[in-house]
Short mmCIF file of C-alpha atoms and ligand atoms in Angstrom, two decimals:
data_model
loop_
_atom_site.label_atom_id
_atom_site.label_comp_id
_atom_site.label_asym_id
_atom_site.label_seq_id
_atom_site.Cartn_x
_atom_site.Cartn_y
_atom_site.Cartn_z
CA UNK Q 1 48.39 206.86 247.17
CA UNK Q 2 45.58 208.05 245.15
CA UNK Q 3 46.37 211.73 243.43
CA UNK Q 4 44.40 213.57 245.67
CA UNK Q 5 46.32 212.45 248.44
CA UNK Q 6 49.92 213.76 246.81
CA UNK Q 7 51.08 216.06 248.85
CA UNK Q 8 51.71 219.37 247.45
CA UNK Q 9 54.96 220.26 246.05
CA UNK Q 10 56.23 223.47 246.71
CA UNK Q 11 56.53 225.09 243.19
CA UNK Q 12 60.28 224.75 241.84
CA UNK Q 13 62.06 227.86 242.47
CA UNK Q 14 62.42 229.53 238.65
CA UNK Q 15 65.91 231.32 238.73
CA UNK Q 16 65.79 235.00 237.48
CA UNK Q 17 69.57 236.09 236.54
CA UNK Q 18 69.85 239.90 237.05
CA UNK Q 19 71.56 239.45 233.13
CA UNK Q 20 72.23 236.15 231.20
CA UNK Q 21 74.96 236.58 228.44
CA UNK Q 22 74.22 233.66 227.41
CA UNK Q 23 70.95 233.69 225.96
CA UNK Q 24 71.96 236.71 224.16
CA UNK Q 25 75.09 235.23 222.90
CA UNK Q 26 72.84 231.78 221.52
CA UNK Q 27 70.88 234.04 219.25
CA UNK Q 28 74.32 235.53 217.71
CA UNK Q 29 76.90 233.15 217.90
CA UNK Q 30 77.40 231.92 214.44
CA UNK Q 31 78.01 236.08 213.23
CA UNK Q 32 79.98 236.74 216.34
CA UNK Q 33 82.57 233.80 215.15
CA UNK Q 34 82.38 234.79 211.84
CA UNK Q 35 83.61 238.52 212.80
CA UNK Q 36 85.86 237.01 215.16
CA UNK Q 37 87.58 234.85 212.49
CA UNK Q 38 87.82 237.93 210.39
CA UNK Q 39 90.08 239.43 212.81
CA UNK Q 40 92.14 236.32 213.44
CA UNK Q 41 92.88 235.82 210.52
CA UNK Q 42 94.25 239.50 209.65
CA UNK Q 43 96.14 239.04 212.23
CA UNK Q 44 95.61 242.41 212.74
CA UNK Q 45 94.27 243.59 216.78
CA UNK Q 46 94.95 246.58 217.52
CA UNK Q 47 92.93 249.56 216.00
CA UNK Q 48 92.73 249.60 212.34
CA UNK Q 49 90.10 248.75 210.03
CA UNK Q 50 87.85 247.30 212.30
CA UNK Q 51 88.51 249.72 214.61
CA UNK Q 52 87.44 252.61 211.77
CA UNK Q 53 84.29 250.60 210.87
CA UNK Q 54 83.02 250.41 214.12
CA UNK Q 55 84.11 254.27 215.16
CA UNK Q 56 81.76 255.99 211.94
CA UNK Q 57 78.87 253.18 212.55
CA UNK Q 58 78.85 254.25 216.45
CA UNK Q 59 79.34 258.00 215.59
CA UNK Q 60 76.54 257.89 213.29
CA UNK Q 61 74.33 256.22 215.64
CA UNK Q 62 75.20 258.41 218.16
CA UNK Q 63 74.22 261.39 215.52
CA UNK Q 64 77.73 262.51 215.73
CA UNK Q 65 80.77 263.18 213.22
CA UNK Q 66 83.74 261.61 215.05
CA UNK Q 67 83.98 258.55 217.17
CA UNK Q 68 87.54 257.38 218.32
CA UNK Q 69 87.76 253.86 219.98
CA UNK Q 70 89.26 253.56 223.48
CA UNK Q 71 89.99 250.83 225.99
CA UNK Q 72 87.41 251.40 227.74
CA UNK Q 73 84.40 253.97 229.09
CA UNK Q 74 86.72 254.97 232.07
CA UNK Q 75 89.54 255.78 229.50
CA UNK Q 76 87.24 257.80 227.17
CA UNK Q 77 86.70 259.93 230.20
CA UNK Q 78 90.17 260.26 231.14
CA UNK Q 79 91.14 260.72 227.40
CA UNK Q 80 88.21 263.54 226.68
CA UNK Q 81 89.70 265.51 230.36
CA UNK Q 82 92.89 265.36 229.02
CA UNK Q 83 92.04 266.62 225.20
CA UNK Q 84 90.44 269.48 226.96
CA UNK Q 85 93.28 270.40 229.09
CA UNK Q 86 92.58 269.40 232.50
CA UNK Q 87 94.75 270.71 234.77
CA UNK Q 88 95.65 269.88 238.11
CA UNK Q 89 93.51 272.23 240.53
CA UNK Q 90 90.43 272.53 238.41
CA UNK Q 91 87.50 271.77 238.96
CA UNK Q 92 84.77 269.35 237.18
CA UNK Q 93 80.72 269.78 238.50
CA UNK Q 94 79.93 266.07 238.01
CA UNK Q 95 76.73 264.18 240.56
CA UNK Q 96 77.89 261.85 243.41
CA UNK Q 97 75.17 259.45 242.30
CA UNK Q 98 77.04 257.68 239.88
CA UNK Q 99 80.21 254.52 239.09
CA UNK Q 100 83.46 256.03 240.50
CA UNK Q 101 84.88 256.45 237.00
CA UNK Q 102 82.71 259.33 236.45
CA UNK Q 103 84.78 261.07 239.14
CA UNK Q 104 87.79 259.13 239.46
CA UNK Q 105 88.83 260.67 235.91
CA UNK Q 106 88.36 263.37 237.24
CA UNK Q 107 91.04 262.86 240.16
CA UNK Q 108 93.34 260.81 238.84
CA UNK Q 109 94.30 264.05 236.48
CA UNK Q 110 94.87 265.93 239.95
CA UNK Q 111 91.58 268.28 239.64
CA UNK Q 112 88.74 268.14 241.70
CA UNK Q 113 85.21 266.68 241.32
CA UNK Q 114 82.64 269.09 242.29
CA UNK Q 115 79.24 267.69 243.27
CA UNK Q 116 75.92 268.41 242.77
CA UNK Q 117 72.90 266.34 243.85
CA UNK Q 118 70.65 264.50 241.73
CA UNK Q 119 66.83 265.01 241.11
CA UNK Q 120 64.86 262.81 242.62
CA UNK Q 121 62.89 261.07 240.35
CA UNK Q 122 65.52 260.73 237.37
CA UNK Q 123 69.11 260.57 239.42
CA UNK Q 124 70.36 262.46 237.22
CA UNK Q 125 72.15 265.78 237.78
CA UNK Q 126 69.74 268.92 239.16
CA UNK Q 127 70.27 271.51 237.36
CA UNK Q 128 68.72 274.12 239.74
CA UNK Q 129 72.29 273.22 241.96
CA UNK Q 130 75.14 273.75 238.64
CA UNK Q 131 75.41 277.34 238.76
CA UNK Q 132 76.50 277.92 242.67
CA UNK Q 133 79.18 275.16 242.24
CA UNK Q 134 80.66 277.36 239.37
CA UNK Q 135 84.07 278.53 240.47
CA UNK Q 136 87.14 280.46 238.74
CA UNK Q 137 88.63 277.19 238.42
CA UNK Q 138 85.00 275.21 237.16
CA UNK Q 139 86.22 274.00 233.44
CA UNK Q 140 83.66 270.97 232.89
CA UNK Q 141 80.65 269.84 233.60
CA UNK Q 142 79.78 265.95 233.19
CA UNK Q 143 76.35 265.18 233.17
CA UNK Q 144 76.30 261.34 233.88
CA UNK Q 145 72.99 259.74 231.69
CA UNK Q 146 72.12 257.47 234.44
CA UNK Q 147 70.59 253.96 234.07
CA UNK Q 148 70.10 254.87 230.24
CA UNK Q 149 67.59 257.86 230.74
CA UNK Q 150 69.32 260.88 229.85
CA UNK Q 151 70.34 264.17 231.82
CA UNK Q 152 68.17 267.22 230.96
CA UNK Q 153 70.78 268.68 228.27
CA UNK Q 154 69.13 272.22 227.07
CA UNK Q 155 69.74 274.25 230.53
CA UNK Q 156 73.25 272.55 230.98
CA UNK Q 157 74.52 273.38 227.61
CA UNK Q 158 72.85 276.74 228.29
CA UNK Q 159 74.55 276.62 231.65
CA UNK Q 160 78.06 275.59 230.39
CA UNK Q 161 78.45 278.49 227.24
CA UNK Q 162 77.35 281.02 229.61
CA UNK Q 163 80.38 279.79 231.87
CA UNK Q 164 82.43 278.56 229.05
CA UNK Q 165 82.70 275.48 230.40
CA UNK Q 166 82.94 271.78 228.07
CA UNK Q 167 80.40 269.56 228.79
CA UNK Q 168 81.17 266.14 228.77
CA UNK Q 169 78.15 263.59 228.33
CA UNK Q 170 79.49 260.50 230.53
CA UNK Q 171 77.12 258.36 228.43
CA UNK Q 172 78.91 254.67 229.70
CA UNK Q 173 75.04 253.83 230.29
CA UNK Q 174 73.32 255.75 227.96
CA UNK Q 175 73.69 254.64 223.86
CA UNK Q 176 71.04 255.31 221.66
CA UNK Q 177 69.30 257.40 224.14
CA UNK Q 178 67.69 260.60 222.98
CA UNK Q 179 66.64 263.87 224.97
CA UNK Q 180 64.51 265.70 222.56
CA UNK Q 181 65.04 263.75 219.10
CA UNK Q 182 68.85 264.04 220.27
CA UNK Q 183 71.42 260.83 221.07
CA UNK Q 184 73.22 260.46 223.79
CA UNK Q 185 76.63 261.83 223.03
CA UNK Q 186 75.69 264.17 220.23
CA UNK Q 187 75.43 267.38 222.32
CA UNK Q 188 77.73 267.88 224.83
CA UNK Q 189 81.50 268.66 223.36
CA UNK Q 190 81.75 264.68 223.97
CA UNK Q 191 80.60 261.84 224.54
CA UNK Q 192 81.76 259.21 226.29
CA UNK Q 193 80.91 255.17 226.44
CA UNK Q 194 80.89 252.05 227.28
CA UNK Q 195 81.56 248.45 226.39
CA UNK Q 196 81.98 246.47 229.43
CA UNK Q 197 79.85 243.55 228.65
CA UNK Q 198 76.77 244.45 230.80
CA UNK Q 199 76.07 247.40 229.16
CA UNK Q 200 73.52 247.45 226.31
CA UNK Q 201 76.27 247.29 223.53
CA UNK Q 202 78.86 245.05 225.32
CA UNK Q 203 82.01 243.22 224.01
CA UNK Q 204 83.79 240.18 225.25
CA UNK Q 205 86.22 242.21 227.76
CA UNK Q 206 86.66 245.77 228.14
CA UNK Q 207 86.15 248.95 225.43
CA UNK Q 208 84.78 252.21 225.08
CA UNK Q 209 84.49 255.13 221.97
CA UNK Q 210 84.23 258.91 222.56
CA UNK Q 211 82.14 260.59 220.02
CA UNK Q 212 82.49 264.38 219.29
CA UNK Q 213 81.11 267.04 216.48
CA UNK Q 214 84.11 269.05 217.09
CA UNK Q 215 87.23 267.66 214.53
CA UNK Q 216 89.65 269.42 216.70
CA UNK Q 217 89.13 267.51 219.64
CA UNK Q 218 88.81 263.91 217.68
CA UNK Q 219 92.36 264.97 216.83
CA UNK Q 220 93.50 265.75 220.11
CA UNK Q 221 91.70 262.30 221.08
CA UNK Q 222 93.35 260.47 218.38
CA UNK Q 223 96.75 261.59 219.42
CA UNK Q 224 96.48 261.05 223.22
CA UNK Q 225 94.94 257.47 222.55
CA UNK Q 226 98.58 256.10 221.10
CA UNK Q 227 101.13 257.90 223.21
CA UNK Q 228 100.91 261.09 221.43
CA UNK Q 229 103.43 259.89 218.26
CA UNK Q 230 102.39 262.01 215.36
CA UNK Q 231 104.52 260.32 214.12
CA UNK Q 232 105.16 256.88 215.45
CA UNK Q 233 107.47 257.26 218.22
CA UNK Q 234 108.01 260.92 217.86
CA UNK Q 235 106.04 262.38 220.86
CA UNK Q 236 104.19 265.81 220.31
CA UNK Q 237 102.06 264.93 223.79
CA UNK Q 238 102.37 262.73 226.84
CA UNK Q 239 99.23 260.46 225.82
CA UNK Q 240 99.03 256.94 226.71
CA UNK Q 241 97.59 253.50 225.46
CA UNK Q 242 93.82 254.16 225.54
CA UNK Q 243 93.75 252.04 222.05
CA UNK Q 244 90.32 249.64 221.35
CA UNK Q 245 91.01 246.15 220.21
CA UNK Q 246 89.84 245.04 216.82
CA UNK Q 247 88.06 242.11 218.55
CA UNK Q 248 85.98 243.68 220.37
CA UNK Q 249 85.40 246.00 217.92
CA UNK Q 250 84.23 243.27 215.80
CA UNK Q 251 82.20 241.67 218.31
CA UNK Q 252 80.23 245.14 218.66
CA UNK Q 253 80.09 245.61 214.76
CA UNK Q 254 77.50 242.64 214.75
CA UNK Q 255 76.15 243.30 218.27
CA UNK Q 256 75.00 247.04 216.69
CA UNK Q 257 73.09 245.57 214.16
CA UNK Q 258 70.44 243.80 216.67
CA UNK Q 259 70.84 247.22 219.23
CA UNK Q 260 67.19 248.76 218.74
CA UNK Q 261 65.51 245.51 219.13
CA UNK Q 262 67.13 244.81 222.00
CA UNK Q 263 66.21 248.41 223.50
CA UNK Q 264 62.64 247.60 222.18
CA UNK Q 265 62.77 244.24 224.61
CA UNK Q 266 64.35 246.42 227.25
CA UNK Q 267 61.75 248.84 226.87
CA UNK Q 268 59.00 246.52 226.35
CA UNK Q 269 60.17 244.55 229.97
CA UNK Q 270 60.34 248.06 231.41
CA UNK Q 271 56.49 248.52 230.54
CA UNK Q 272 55.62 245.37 231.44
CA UNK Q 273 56.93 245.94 235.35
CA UNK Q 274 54.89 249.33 234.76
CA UNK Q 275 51.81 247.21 234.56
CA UNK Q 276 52.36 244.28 236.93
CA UNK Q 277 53.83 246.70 239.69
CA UNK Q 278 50.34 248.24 239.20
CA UNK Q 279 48.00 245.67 239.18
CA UNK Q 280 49.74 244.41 241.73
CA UNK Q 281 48.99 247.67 243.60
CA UNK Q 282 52.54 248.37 244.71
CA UNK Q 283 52.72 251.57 243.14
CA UNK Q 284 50.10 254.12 242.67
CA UNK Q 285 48.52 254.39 239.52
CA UNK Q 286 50.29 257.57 238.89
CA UNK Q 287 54.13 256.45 239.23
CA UNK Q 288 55.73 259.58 238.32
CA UNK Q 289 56.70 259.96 242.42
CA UNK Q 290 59.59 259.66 244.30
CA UNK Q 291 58.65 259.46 247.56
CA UNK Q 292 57.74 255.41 249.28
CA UNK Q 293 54.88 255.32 251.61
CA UNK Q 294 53.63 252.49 253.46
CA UNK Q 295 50.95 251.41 251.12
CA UNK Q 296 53.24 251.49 247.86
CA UNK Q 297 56.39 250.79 249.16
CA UNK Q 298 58.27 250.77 245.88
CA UNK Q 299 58.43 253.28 243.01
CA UNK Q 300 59.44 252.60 239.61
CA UNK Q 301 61.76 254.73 237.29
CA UNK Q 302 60.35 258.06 235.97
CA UNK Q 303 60.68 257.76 231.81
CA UNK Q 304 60.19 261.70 231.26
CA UNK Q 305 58.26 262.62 227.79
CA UNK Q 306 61.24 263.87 226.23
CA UNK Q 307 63.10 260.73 226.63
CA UNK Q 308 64.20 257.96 224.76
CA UNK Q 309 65.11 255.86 227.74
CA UNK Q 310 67.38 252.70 227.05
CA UNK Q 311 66.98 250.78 229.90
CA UNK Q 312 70.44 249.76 230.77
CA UNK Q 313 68.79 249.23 234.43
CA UNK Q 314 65.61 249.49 235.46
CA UNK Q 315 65.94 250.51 239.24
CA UNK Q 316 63.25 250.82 241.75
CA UNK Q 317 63.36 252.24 245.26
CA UNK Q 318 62.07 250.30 247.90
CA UNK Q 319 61.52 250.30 251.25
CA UNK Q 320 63.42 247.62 253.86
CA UNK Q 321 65.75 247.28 250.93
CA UNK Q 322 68.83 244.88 252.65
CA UNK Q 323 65.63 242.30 253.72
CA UNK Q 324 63.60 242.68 250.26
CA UNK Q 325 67.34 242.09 249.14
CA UNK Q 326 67.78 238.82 250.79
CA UNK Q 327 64.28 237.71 250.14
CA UNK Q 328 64.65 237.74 246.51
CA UNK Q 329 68.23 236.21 246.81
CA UNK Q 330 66.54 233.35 248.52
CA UNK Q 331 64.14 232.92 245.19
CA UNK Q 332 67.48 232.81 243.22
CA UNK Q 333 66.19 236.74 241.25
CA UNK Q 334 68.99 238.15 240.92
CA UNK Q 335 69.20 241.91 241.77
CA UNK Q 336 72.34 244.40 242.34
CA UNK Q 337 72.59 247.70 243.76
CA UNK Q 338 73.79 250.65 241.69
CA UNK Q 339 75.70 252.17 243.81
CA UNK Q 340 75.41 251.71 247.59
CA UNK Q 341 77.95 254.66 248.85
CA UNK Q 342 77.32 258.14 247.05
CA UNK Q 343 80.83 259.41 245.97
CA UNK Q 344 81.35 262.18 247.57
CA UNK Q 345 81.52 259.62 251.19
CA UNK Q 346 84.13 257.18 249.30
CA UNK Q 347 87.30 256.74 251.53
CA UNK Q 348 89.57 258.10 248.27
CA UNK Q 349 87.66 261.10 248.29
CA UNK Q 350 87.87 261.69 251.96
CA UNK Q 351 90.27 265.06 250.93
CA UNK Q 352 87.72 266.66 249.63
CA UNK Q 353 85.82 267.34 252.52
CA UNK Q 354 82.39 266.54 251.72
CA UNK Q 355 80.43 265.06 254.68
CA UNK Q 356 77.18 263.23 255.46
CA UNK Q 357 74.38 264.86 254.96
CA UNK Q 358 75.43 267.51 252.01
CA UNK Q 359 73.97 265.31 249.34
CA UNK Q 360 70.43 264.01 250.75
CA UNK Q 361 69.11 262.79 247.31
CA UNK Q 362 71.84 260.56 246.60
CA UNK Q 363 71.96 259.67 249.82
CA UNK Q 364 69.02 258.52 249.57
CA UNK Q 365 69.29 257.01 246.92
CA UNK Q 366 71.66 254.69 248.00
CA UNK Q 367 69.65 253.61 250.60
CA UNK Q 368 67.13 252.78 248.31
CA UNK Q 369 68.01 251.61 244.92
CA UNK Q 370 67.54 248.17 243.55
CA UNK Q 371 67.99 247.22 240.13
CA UNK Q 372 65.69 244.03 238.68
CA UNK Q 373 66.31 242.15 235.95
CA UNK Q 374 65.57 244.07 232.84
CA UNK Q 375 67.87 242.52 229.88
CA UNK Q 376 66.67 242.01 226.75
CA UNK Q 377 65.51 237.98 226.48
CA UNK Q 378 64.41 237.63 229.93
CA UNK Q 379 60.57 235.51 229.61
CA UNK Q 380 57.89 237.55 230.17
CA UNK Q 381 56.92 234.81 233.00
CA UNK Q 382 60.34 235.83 234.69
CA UNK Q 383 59.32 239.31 235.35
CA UNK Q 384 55.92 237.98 236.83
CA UNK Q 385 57.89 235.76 239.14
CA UNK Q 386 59.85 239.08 240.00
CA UNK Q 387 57.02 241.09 240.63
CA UNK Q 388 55.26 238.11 242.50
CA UNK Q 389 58.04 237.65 245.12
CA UNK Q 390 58.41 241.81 246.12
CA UNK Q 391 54.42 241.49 246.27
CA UNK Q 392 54.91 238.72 248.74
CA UNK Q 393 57.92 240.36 250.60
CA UNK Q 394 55.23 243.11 251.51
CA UNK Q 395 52.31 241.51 252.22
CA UNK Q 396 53.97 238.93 254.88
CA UNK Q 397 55.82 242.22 256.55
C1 LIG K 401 78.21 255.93 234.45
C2 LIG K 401 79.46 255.19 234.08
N1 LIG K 401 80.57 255.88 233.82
C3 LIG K 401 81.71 255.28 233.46
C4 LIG K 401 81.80 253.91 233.38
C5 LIG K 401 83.13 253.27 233.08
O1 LIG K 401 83.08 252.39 232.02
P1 LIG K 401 84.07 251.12 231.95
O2 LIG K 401 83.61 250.13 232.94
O3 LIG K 401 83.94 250.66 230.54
O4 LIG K 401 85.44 251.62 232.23
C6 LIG K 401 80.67 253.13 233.64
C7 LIG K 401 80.73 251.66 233.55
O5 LIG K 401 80.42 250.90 234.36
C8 LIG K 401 79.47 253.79 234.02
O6 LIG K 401 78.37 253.09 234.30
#
């Protein structure tokens, strides 16, 4: 059979993770062993000088004073509610459109998340809706930076001394992202992150830090993190183990080092979809809206001119989500919803009384939502092949 009579081979199927660990890991694996060696043989893994390094390189990334290492981002929430006294029967404004920890902190210290919708174009928090959910019993607000873009801080914080209320920056997604020349983390009375490994500064299991400008409440932190012994095994509070491992904490020490360029590839890929969604002409030139229609049936995320957005997902809305969903899946591109139930219609929450309906945005938002592949070392090629099969997904429907 002469060439020209071949018969065409479908093209083979390029997998697009929706994150690979792996290549990221390749490019650091000699330092990560080293640091991990380091720790080993100390002999040493729990807090301590590891620990300390990593908690005043984070807190002066974060353009903040304090940083104290917890077990995770859920526990630095739970850790920061209880260093400001939460008591059961008060009440926390927090948004619906975010990972249950943001509000399951909240609940597990018996007081009650209060919800207010999200804007439309960032998910985060609308401002416009803070000040009717203020109660007698309102003593927090947590603005939840969302997908690494974060909340707009000024009229909150302006919102929250009015009230005297703390703000807590639930920045899990968010590090290294500015509002105004200002990090994530730095503004609010807290801040509080993440390390699960597929957040932009990830470890090898869980971790989390809460950074703070305000020494009292780094002390408080300090002392609920280890059981409350000031001193060992003489209790002055009912804390609990919310300690940070001195692995991980290694493992982060060296990951911080390559953190910008990383955003820079995260924001580079986010630019790149920018174009490519364009030219493919499945968003209007002008992609600042939030609303689908039937000739651009996808928008991309809003990056607003004060922001340094980090990119910890880059999340479109789409229409026909579930079948775009299993169309990709069927190209092996991985790509995940964040979050498919608002949280004010989880079953846990069903006590508070919230119904369908109350929180359109969100709502509709998780109806929506679909986050691509956006991580740092994904090909250039793989976010074609991305963009190529949602281009297809429309045309054919
Ligand atoms: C917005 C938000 N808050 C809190 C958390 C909780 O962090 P962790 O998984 O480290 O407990 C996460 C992590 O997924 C998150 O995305």
């Amino acid at each position: 059979m002469s060439s020209s009579q071949t018969l065409a081979q479908p093209t083979a199927s390029v997998s697009v993770p929706l994150l690979d660990l792996k290549a990221q890991y390749a490019t650091i694996r000699v330092e990560i062993r080293e640091a991990l060696d380091r720790v080993i043989d100390s002999q040493h893994f729990i807090l301590g000088p590891e620990v300390e390094a990593l908690e005043k390189e984070i807190a002066s990334y974060s353009q903040c004073e304090f940083g104290i290492g917890v077990s995770s981002g859920t526990d630095a929430l739970l850790v920061a509610l209880m260093a400001i006294g939460l008591k059961p029967g008060d009440e926390v404004i927090t948004t619906p459109y975010s990972f249950f920890a943001t509000a399951g902190a909240i609940a597990r210290l018996g007081a009650r998340p209060v919800f207010v919708d999200v804007d439309p174009a960032t998910y985060n928090i609308d401002v416009q809706g803070i000040e009717t959910a203020i109660t007698d019993r309102t003593r927090a607000i947590i603005p939840v930076h969302l997908y690494g873009q974060m909340a707009d801080m000024d009229p909150i914080m302006d919102i929250a001394r009015r009230n005297r209320l703390h703000v807590l920056e639930d920045a899990a997604q968010a590090i290294g992202a500015e509002h105004k020349g200002k990090r994530a983390g730095s503004i609010g009375d807290v801040g509080c992150f993440s390390f699960f490994p597929s957040k932009n500064l990830g470890g090898f299991g869980d971790g989390g830090m809460v950074t703070t400008n305000d020494s009292a409440l780094a002390d408080q932190i300090k002392l609920l993190r280890n059981h409350g012994y000031r001193p060992k095994y003489y209790n002055k509070v009912v804390g609990g183990n919310f300690r940070l491992d001195a692995l991980q904490a290694a493992v982060l020490r060296v990951k911080l080092k390559y953190l910008d360029d990383w955003t820079a590839a995260r924001q580079r890929n986010a630019a790149i979809y920018r174009r490519l969604f364009s030219s493919a002409g499945l968003i209007p030139t002008d992609s600042s809206t939030a609303t689908l229609t039937n000739s651009h049936p996808i928008t991309v995320p809003l990056e607003t001119s004060e922001s340094r957005h980090i990119y910890n997902q880059f999340v479109i809305r789409c229409a026909r989500r579930e079948e775009l969903m299993a169309h990709l899946k069927a190209r092996d591109i991985g790509v995940e919803i964040y979050y498919p139930v608002p949280l004010h219609l989880q079953e846990c929450f069903v006590d508070l009384g919230y119904r369908s309906g109350q929180f359109p945005v969100s709502e509709r938002a998780a109806n929506e939502s679909l986050a691509l592949p956006i991580y740092p070392e994904l090909p250039e090629q793989s976010l074609a092949t991305v963009v190529d099969a949602i281009a297809d997904f429309y045309s054919v429907g």
